[in-house]
């Protein structure tokens, strides 16, 4: 009796257990039918002209330890409050001594307002060497200045912005932690809604180079039969931490009593902190590398409950772990519910979790056309409307982890939102900035030249960063919303903005970190297509208040201050 | 008896009676008299333990009667006596398939194929084994000569190999070509539909599944796949109907039960979805328990949701080891 051949084929999970990270062994599907539409955006790498020439040091030529492969994050932030976003780049280190290691430090670049940036690292007090990982940017002390938190394999650092100069206040804040842990993703958020920002810190794993087996030692130290560095599988798990802001510049650890620090046995990387289920309390979504991902539901009483499995956000559709890296939050289908994108390892797809409300989430990556390039390891995930057509597009930074891989450097991945839940791969027709092969990690989106379209900042392993200037010829209109909390935290982290224009409602949320280890433009950007007016801007503040501004002209930055909307 | 002794005996002049008995056994086998044939072969072997025809004949009988371990021993002796025998090598490959020893199957079938590269069944069976081992490139290379001219089964194998090798564009082109060569093939229509579904081209996938169902009303897979497309389109009511039809055709099929449960949950009936999974799906599949945990959570039964989630985690590794690729019909 004949049986059909095709069932087990493409979607049959072939989890590659014999290696250090989860990869499903999936193959590329046929390309979707081209839309025939012209993508009106090209990206040019403006980094050299902007003066971003220093390489992001991260490991040696051949990685011996997993920390050398994970890369670092990037941040767009306005540290001097001049309305032009500046750049902060996190640096890693090297085990071997080298000139590159000697100069390796996080870097702060001030925006000169002319397409160029000035390195103000030392002047700003941010020269710091070590195995930096991610950055989170927010005004934790509500003084109107954006502060920085940087995670490390080693001690994390909290920098208080003293007006253009940053002060290391880690010890005073009670955030020193242990020196032998590995901080990965981090997010400021007001989990108890008391008006100041608390801090969630993901810890990846415990790495002790003295005890890690050499490459090829066992199955967790091999990739497709090639000896490579060990991990994450086989290395000890680490717990995540939650700190409550005391309101006096110090934090109190509440990991245990809140449940956020429960031993979940996951290798945590990217973090999202926002009210994802619409109950007004900010939740956490934490990407798990080769382990399940977590959705920590905020119960509203100071505690969290893990609901990733129940909501369909923990595993792939067959219940297998994926190697989750970066995460993004956005409403790609315009239904007012916040969806989640998550990047994974190669031979797998990214996830596009569509929010179904009470029914949880469903992964629409294949349906949406995001499964066409499973050969790449993806890192940062970014929802941004690059052509301002009112449909958020998706960007993924790409690059293999193993220098032994044939394609260590890859093109970036760009998917154009066509509406109707479909995306089109436009990576080969979005200009040289996207097509150039790099081994990229963190990436942030922001309008660095204030021309009304979102640009990209990308960290490349041991190379200079990319600053991809968006040359958008669509002529579509846009609005950027700059938020200022009064009852809520000053940066309005966690605020939800709904923009009504052209018969559509566009939704965004302000975060202190997203993608992979990175920070996006503090202004929320919305393309509004051909709309000639913004009918309404509705802000749901972290405090719970809802305000609406009507009849705002497009193509400008609109400052929404809590409590200032006309009644 | 050791192999050395066997070879030594094989080198001796065979007693004429042993040869006569083996020939008689072969004649009786052809006439369909299996018991008399077996007796003749066994008598022959008593006189000449290295008599190839008798070893092969008894090996064949063992295979036909599904006594695979016995068949394996006899055929291993036969190929030692006559290493150039295509038939014995091919049969040994088939026996290895039935014993689940894919490594041995590939080795024997590879040798059989090298003895007679024109033998289509050996080529197809070897390709199928390569595919089962994840060696899709080798499978694709082996099947390439059959792509334009082979039978339906060859076409399906070639499709699988191309897709498995990561050549999705080639697989799609081949599927289109096969669909025009075999317009009455429900499986090829379903394959092409699956490719379209996989590419997110649902509008093209649906009529192909419908065509497959029309061509073979007993073919459950296109019903399930049509349900999957409708599920992705969030047309839960229609999806439910196709899943129910698929489940009637393929009782106990896990993917179908999971699809039906998802459709029912989408229709706002998680309790019915739980019922479906409890009845239709195997108890020790991690995916089922993952789905059950979600359903119980929606039903507000946190304790059961937690238990099911835990069970799902426990079963995941076990399932991964025990979940084989479904083999093509040619190797059964």
Short mmCIF file of C-alpha atoms in Angstrom, two decimals, chain A residues 13-380:
data_model
loop_
_atom_site.label_atom_id
_atom_site.label_comp_id
_atom_site.label_asym_id
_atom_site.label_seq_id
_atom_site.Cartn_x
_atom_site.Cartn_y
_atom_site.Cartn_z
CA UNK A 13 11.86 18.11 12.64
CA UNK A 14 15.37 16.86 12.43
CA UNK A 15 16.64 18.43 15.57
CA UNK A 16 20.37 18.18 15.44
CA UNK A 17 20.93 16.87 18.93
CA UNK A 18 24.52 16.06 18.25
CA UNK A 19 25.71 19.62 18.50
CA UNK A 20 25.79 22.54 20.84
CA UNK A 21 22.78 24.49 19.61
CA UNK A 22 19.27 23.71 18.46
CA UNK A 23 18.75 23.73 14.73
CA UNK A 24 15.88 22.00 13.04
CA UNK A 25 17.63 21.05 9.83
CA UNK A 26 14.91 22.63 7.71
CA UNK A 27 15.47 23.37 4.04
CA UNK A 28 14.40 26.41 2.08
CA UNK A 29 10.91 26.36 0.61
CA UNK A 30 10.36 27.48 -2.97
CA UNK A 31 10.33 31.25 -3.34
CA UNK A 32 6.92 32.85 -3.12
CA UNK A 33 5.59 34.42 -6.28
CA UNK A 34 7.13 37.91 -6.64
CA UNK A 35 4.71 40.72 -5.90
CA UNK A 36 5.94 42.68 -8.90
CA UNK A 37 6.00 45.81 -6.77
CA UNK A 38 9.01 48.08 -6.58
CA UNK A 39 10.56 48.43 -3.16
CA UNK A 40 11.27 52.15 -2.98
CA UNK A 41 14.08 52.00 -0.44
CA UNK A 42 17.80 51.49 -0.76
CA UNK A 43 20.33 51.46 2.03
CA UNK A 44 23.83 52.91 1.75
CA UNK A 45 26.47 52.29 4.36
CA UNK A 46 27.31 55.74 5.71
CA UNK A 47 29.49 54.51 8.57
CA UNK A 48 32.82 55.59 7.14
CA UNK A 49 31.55 59.05 6.32
CA UNK A 50 30.00 59.26 9.75
CA UNK A 51 33.32 58.49 11.40
CA UNK A 52 32.34 55.08 12.76
CA UNK A 53 35.59 53.40 11.81
CA UNK A 54 36.53 51.51 14.96
CA UNK A 55 35.88 47.77 14.80
CA UNK A 56 33.64 46.09 17.36
CA UNK A 57 36.15 43.77 18.96
CA UNK A 58 34.65 40.43 19.82
CA UNK A 59 36.83 37.37 20.11
CA UNK A 60 39.72 36.15 18.08
CA UNK A 61 40.09 34.95 14.53
CA UNK A 62 39.13 31.45 15.59
CA UNK A 63 36.79 31.20 18.53
CA UNK A 64 37.69 28.88 21.36
CA UNK A 65 34.87 29.89 23.67
CA UNK A 66 31.25 30.68 23.01
CA UNK A 67 31.62 34.19 24.42
CA UNK A 68 33.81 35.03 21.44
CA UNK A 69 30.95 34.33 19.04
CA UNK A 70 28.00 36.08 20.62
CA UNK A 71 28.83 39.64 19.65
CA UNK A 72 27.46 42.81 21.14
CA UNK A 73 24.66 45.32 20.95
CA UNK A 74 24.12 48.79 19.54
CA UNK A 75 22.05 51.70 20.76
CA UNK A 76 20.45 54.77 19.25
CA UNK A 77 19.86 57.18 22.11
CA UNK A 78 19.69 60.92 22.60
CA UNK A 79 22.04 61.26 25.54
CA UNK A 80 22.37 65.05 25.26
CA UNK A 81 18.71 65.73 24.56
CA UNK A 82 19.33 67.77 21.41
CA UNK A 83 16.76 65.96 19.30
CA UNK A 84 19.39 64.12 17.25
CA UNK A 85 20.04 60.52 18.13
CA UNK A 86 23.53 59.53 19.17
CA UNK A 87 25.19 56.13 18.96
CA UNK A 88 26.44 53.82 21.69
CA UNK A 89 28.27 50.65 20.68
CA UNK A 90 29.08 47.88 23.12
CA UNK A 91 32.47 46.24 22.80
CA UNK A 92 33.64 42.75 23.59
CA UNK A 93 37.19 41.71 24.16
CA UNK A 94 39.78 39.08 23.26
CA UNK A 95 41.50 36.39 25.21
CA UNK A 96 44.77 36.99 23.41
CA UNK A 97 46.61 40.27 23.86
CA UNK A 98 46.55 42.33 20.69
CA UNK A 99 46.45 45.99 19.65
CA UNK A 100 42.75 45.55 18.97
CA UNK A 101 42.14 44.36 22.49
CA UNK A 102 44.12 47.24 23.89
CA UNK A 103 41.80 49.74 22.24
CA UNK A 104 38.60 47.81 22.73
CA UNK A 105 36.01 49.79 24.64
CA UNK A 106 32.37 50.65 24.43
CA UNK A 107 32.01 53.79 22.32
CA UNK A 108 29.72 56.78 22.49
CA UNK A 109 29.39 58.88 19.35
CA UNK A 110 27.68 62.26 19.48
CA UNK A 111 25.56 63.20 16.46
CA UNK A 112 26.99 66.31 14.75
CA UNK A 113 23.71 66.94 12.89
CA UNK A 114 25.45 66.71 9.52
CA UNK A 115 25.69 62.96 8.96
CA UNK A 116 28.87 62.69 10.98
CA UNK A 117 29.49 61.68 14.57
CA UNK A 118 32.19 62.53 17.09
CA UNK A 119 33.69 59.94 19.40
CA UNK A 120 33.06 61.31 22.90
CA UNK A 121 33.67 58.07 24.78
CA UNK A 122 36.39 59.27 27.06
CA UNK A 123 34.89 62.69 27.65
CA UNK A 124 31.59 61.08 28.56
CA UNK A 125 33.23 58.71 31.01
CA UNK A 126 32.29 55.59 29.09
CA UNK A 127 35.67 54.08 28.29
CA UNK A 128 35.35 50.57 29.68
CA UNK A 129 37.02 47.35 28.67
CA UNK A 130 35.61 43.87 29.11
CA UNK A 131 33.34 41.34 27.52
CA UNK A 132 30.44 43.70 26.94
CA UNK A 133 27.17 42.24 25.69
CA UNK A 134 24.06 44.40 25.60
CA UNK A 135 22.89 47.93 26.31
CA UNK A 136 19.63 49.18 27.76
CA UNK A 137 18.87 52.90 27.68
CA UNK A 138 16.34 54.65 29.91
CA UNK A 139 16.02 57.35 32.50
CA UNK A 140 16.03 55.14 35.59
CA UNK A 141 16.22 58.06 38.04
CA UNK A 142 13.58 60.22 36.33
CA UNK A 143 15.88 63.24 36.04
CA UNK A 144 15.18 63.78 32.35
CA UNK A 145 18.47 62.32 31.12
CA UNK A 146 18.92 58.97 29.45
CA UNK A 147 21.00 56.54 31.50
CA UNK A 148 22.70 53.38 30.35
CA UNK A 149 22.97 49.85 31.61
CA UNK A 150 25.57 47.59 30.00
CA UNK A 151 25.71 43.85 30.55
CA UNK A 152 28.91 41.87 30.61
CA UNK A 153 30.33 38.45 30.88
CA UNK A 154 31.65 39.77 34.12
CA UNK A 155 30.26 42.62 36.19
CA UNK A 156 27.46 44.67 34.65
CA UNK A 157 27.64 48.46 34.77
CA UNK A 158 24.92 51.05 35.41
CA UNK A 159 25.82 54.52 34.14
CA UNK A 160 23.95 57.53 35.42
CA UNK A 161 23.80 60.40 32.95
CA UNK A 162 24.93 63.54 34.76
CA UNK A 163 24.32 65.85 31.83
CA UNK A 164 26.51 64.53 29.07
CA UNK A 165 28.92 62.77 31.41
CA UNK A 166 28.17 59.30 32.69
CA UNK A 167 28.96 58.07 36.17
CA UNK A 168 29.34 54.41 37.09
CA UNK A 169 26.77 54.02 39.87
CA UNK A 170 26.58 50.24 39.79
CA UNK A 171 27.68 49.69 43.36
CA UNK A 172 25.49 52.45 44.86
CA UNK A 173 22.55 51.07 42.91
CA UNK A 174 23.13 47.58 44.29
CA UNK A 175 23.57 46.05 40.83
CA UNK A 176 27.13 44.79 41.08
CA UNK A 177 26.11 41.16 41.14
CA UNK A 178 28.67 38.43 40.72
CA UNK A 179 31.71 38.72 38.54
CA UNK A 180 31.44 35.18 37.18
CA UNK A 181 28.03 35.44 35.57
CA UNK A 182 27.12 36.29 32.02
CA UNK A 183 24.61 39.09 31.63
CA UNK A 184 22.84 38.95 28.27
CA UNK A 185 19.60 40.82 27.50
CA UNK A 186 18.37 43.49 29.90
CA UNK A 187 15.34 45.75 30.00
CA UNK A 188 14.18 48.59 32.16
CA UNK A 189 10.44 48.46 32.76
CA UNK A 190 8.03 49.52 35.45
CA UNK A 191 6.74 46.11 36.47
CA UNK A 192 5.00 47.39 39.60
CA UNK A 193 3.72 50.56 37.91
CA UNK A 194 4.93 52.79 40.68
CA UNK A 195 6.38 55.39 38.31
CA UNK A 196 10.00 54.37 38.29
CA UNK A 197 11.88 51.90 36.17
CA UNK A 198 12.80 48.47 37.45
CA UNK A 199 15.33 46.23 35.74
CA UNK A 200 15.08 42.72 34.35
CA UNK A 201 18.37 41.07 33.57
CA UNK A 202 18.73 37.86 31.62
CA UNK A 203 21.76 35.70 32.30
CA UNK A 204 22.89 33.46 29.46
CA UNK A 205 24.89 30.69 31.12
CA UNK A 206 27.84 30.03 33.37
CA UNK A 207 31.12 30.06 31.50
CA UNK A 208 34.39 29.16 33.12
CA UNK A 209 37.12 28.82 30.48
CA UNK A 210 39.15 26.74 32.91
CA UNK A 211 36.56 23.99 32.88
CA UNK A 212 35.05 24.20 29.39
CA UNK A 213 36.09 21.20 27.27
CA UNK A 214 38.12 21.86 24.14
CA UNK A 215 36.52 22.00 20.70
CA UNK A 216 35.38 18.61 19.47
CA UNK A 217 35.52 17.08 22.93
CA UNK A 218 31.92 15.90 22.84
CA UNK A 219 28.68 16.37 20.95
CA UNK A 220 28.06 19.82 22.39
CA UNK A 221 31.41 20.93 21.00
CA UNK A 222 30.78 20.02 17.36
CA UNK A 223 28.76 21.43 14.50
CA UNK A 224 27.83 19.16 11.63
CA UNK A 225 30.79 17.02 12.56
CA UNK A 226 33.27 19.91 12.73
CA UNK A 227 34.97 20.56 16.07
CA UNK A 228 33.87 23.99 17.34
CA UNK A 229 33.64 25.75 20.68
CA UNK A 230 31.36 24.19 23.26
CA UNK A 231 27.91 25.40 24.08
CA UNK A 232 25.43 26.49 24.89
CA UNK A 233 24.32 22.90 25.39
CA UNK A 234 26.36 21.18 28.01
CA UNK A 235 27.23 24.38 29.86
CA UNK A 236 25.54 25.22 33.19
CA UNK A 237 22.33 27.24 33.10
CA UNK A 238 22.02 30.60 34.83
CA UNK A 239 18.98 32.25 36.41
CA UNK A 240 17.55 35.59 35.41
CA UNK A 241 17.34 38.49 37.81
CA UNK A 242 14.74 41.15 38.59
CA UNK A 243 15.55 44.33 40.49
CA UNK A 244 12.94 46.70 41.90
CA UNK A 245 13.77 50.40 41.75
CA UNK A 246 13.63 51.84 45.27
CA UNK A 247 13.12 55.34 43.89
CA UNK A 248 16.28 56.62 45.56
CA UNK A 249 18.88 55.55 43.01
CA UNK A 250 19.18 52.05 44.41
CA UNK A 251 17.59 48.76 43.46
CA UNK A 252 16.49 45.75 45.48
CA UNK A 253 16.77 42.22 44.14
CA UNK A 254 13.34 40.59 43.92
CA UNK A 255 14.18 37.64 41.68
CA UNK A 256 13.02 34.95 44.05
CA UNK A 257 9.84 36.43 45.45
CA UNK A 258 8.67 37.69 42.08
CA UNK A 259 9.21 34.35 40.35
CA UNK A 260 11.11 36.05 37.55
CA UNK A 261 14.31 34.43 38.77
CA UNK A 262 12.88 30.93 38.97
CA UNK A 263 15.21 28.23 37.71
CA UNK A 264 13.81 27.67 34.23
CA UNK A 265 16.89 25.95 32.79
CA UNK A 266 17.05 28.13 29.71
CA UNK A 267 19.90 29.94 27.99
CA UNK A 268 18.39 33.42 27.94
CA UNK A 269 19.37 36.04 25.36
CA UNK A 270 17.02 38.68 23.91
CA UNK A 271 14.43 40.31 26.16
CA UNK A 272 11.17 42.19 25.56
CA UNK A 273 9.46 43.97 28.42
CA UNK A 274 6.00 45.33 27.64
CA UNK A 275 2.34 44.70 28.20
CA UNK A 276 1.90 42.08 25.52
CA UNK A 277 -1.41 40.64 26.63
CA UNK A 278 -3.28 43.89 27.10
CA UNK A 279 -3.95 43.71 30.84
CA UNK A 280 -1.96 46.93 31.52
CA UNK A 281 0.80 45.12 33.40
CA UNK A 282 4.14 44.78 31.59
CA UNK A 283 5.18 41.20 30.86
CA UNK A 284 8.51 39.71 29.81
CA UNK A 285 9.40 37.62 26.80
CA UNK A 286 12.84 36.04 26.93
CA UNK A 287 14.36 34.23 23.96
CA UNK A 288 15.90 30.89 24.88
CA UNK A 289 18.93 29.70 22.96
CA UNK A 290 18.51 25.98 22.28
CA UNK A 291 15.99 25.89 25.08
CA UNK A 292 12.40 27.01 25.37
CA UNK A 293 11.62 30.70 25.38
CA UNK A 294 9.79 32.24 28.31
CA UNK A 295 6.73 34.45 28.55
CA UNK A 296 6.68 35.75 32.10
CA UNK A 297 3.19 37.00 32.67
CA UNK A 298 2.96 39.87 35.13
CA UNK A 299 0.28 38.91 37.63
CA UNK A 300 -0.07 42.50 38.80
CA UNK A 301 0.83 41.63 42.37
CA UNK A 302 4.59 41.70 42.11
CA UNK A 303 4.85 38.16 40.80
CA UNK A 304 5.31 36.56 37.38
CA UNK A 305 4.03 33.30 35.96
CA UNK A 306 5.70 31.46 33.06
CA UNK A 307 3.13 31.05 30.30
CA UNK A 308 5.27 30.57 27.21
CA UNK A 309 4.24 26.97 26.74
CA UNK A 310 0.54 27.73 27.12
CA UNK A 311 0.62 30.70 24.80
CA UNK A 312 2.55 28.99 22.02
CA UNK A 313 5.69 31.08 22.47
CA UNK A 314 8.05 28.52 23.96
CA UNK A 315 8.78 26.04 21.17
CA UNK A 316 8.32 25.59 17.47
CA UNK A 317 5.07 24.20 16.12
CA UNK A 318 6.19 20.64 16.79
CA UNK A 319 7.27 21.29 20.34
CA UNK A 320 11.00 21.48 19.65
CA UNK A 321 13.40 24.00 21.12
CA UNK A 322 14.86 26.60 18.84
CA UNK A 323 18.01 28.63 19.21
CA UNK A 324 16.32 31.94 20.01
CA UNK A 325 18.51 35.03 19.77
CA UNK A 326 16.83 38.40 19.26
CA UNK A 327 13.26 39.56 19.69
CA UNK A 328 11.08 42.35 18.35
CA UNK A 329 7.62 43.62 19.18
CA UNK A 330 5.27 45.18 16.65
CA UNK A 331 1.84 45.01 15.10
CA UNK A 332 2.69 43.69 11.64
CA UNK A 333 -0.89 42.93 10.62
CA UNK A 334 -2.52 46.08 11.92
CA UNK A 335 -5.02 44.37 14.20
CA UNK A 336 -4.00 46.35 17.27
CA UNK A 337 -2.41 43.34 18.98
CA UNK A 338 1.34 43.23 19.50
CA UNK A 339 3.06 40.44 17.62
CA UNK A 340 6.53 39.05 18.29
CA UNK A 341 9.39 38.24 15.93
CA UNK A 342 12.22 36.04 17.12
CA UNK A 343 15.43 35.08 15.35
CA UNK A 344 16.95 31.61 15.47
CA UNK A 345 19.96 29.61 14.34
CA UNK A 346 20.64 28.49 10.78
CA UNK A 347 18.67 25.63 9.18
CA UNK A 348 15.64 27.08 10.86
CA UNK A 349 13.21 29.93 10.34
CA UNK A 350 12.68 33.03 12.40
CA UNK A 351 9.38 33.01 14.27
CA UNK A 352 6.62 35.46 13.57
CA UNK A 353 4.23 34.98 16.43
CA UNK A 354 0.90 36.48 15.58
CA UNK A 355 -0.99 37.58 18.67
CA UNK A 356 -4.44 35.99 18.72
CA UNK A 357 -5.55 37.59 21.96
CA UNK A 358 -7.11 35.09 24.32
CA UNK A 359 -6.07 32.21 22.08
CA UNK A 360 -2.37 32.91 22.55
CA UNK A 361 -0.01 33.12 19.61
CA UNK A 362 0.48 31.27 16.36
CA UNK A 363 3.71 31.19 14.37
CA UNK A 364 3.05 32.64 10.91
CA UNK A 365 6.64 32.81 9.68
CA UNK A 366 6.17 30.40 6.80
CA UNK A 367 2.80 31.77 5.82
CA UNK A 368 4.22 35.26 5.90
CA UNK A 369 7.12 34.34 3.60
CA UNK A 370 9.88 34.57 6.20
CA UNK A 371 11.09 31.01 5.71
CA UNK A 372 12.92 31.49 2.43
CA UNK A 373 16.44 31.92 3.81
CA UNK A 374 16.93 29.30 6.51
CA UNK A 375 20.65 29.09 5.79
CA UNK A 376 21.48 32.12 7.90
CA UNK A 377 22.01 32.56 11.62
CA UNK A 378 19.87 35.58 12.51
CA UNK A 379 20.38 37.89 15.46
CA UNK A 380 18.62 41.22 15.81
#
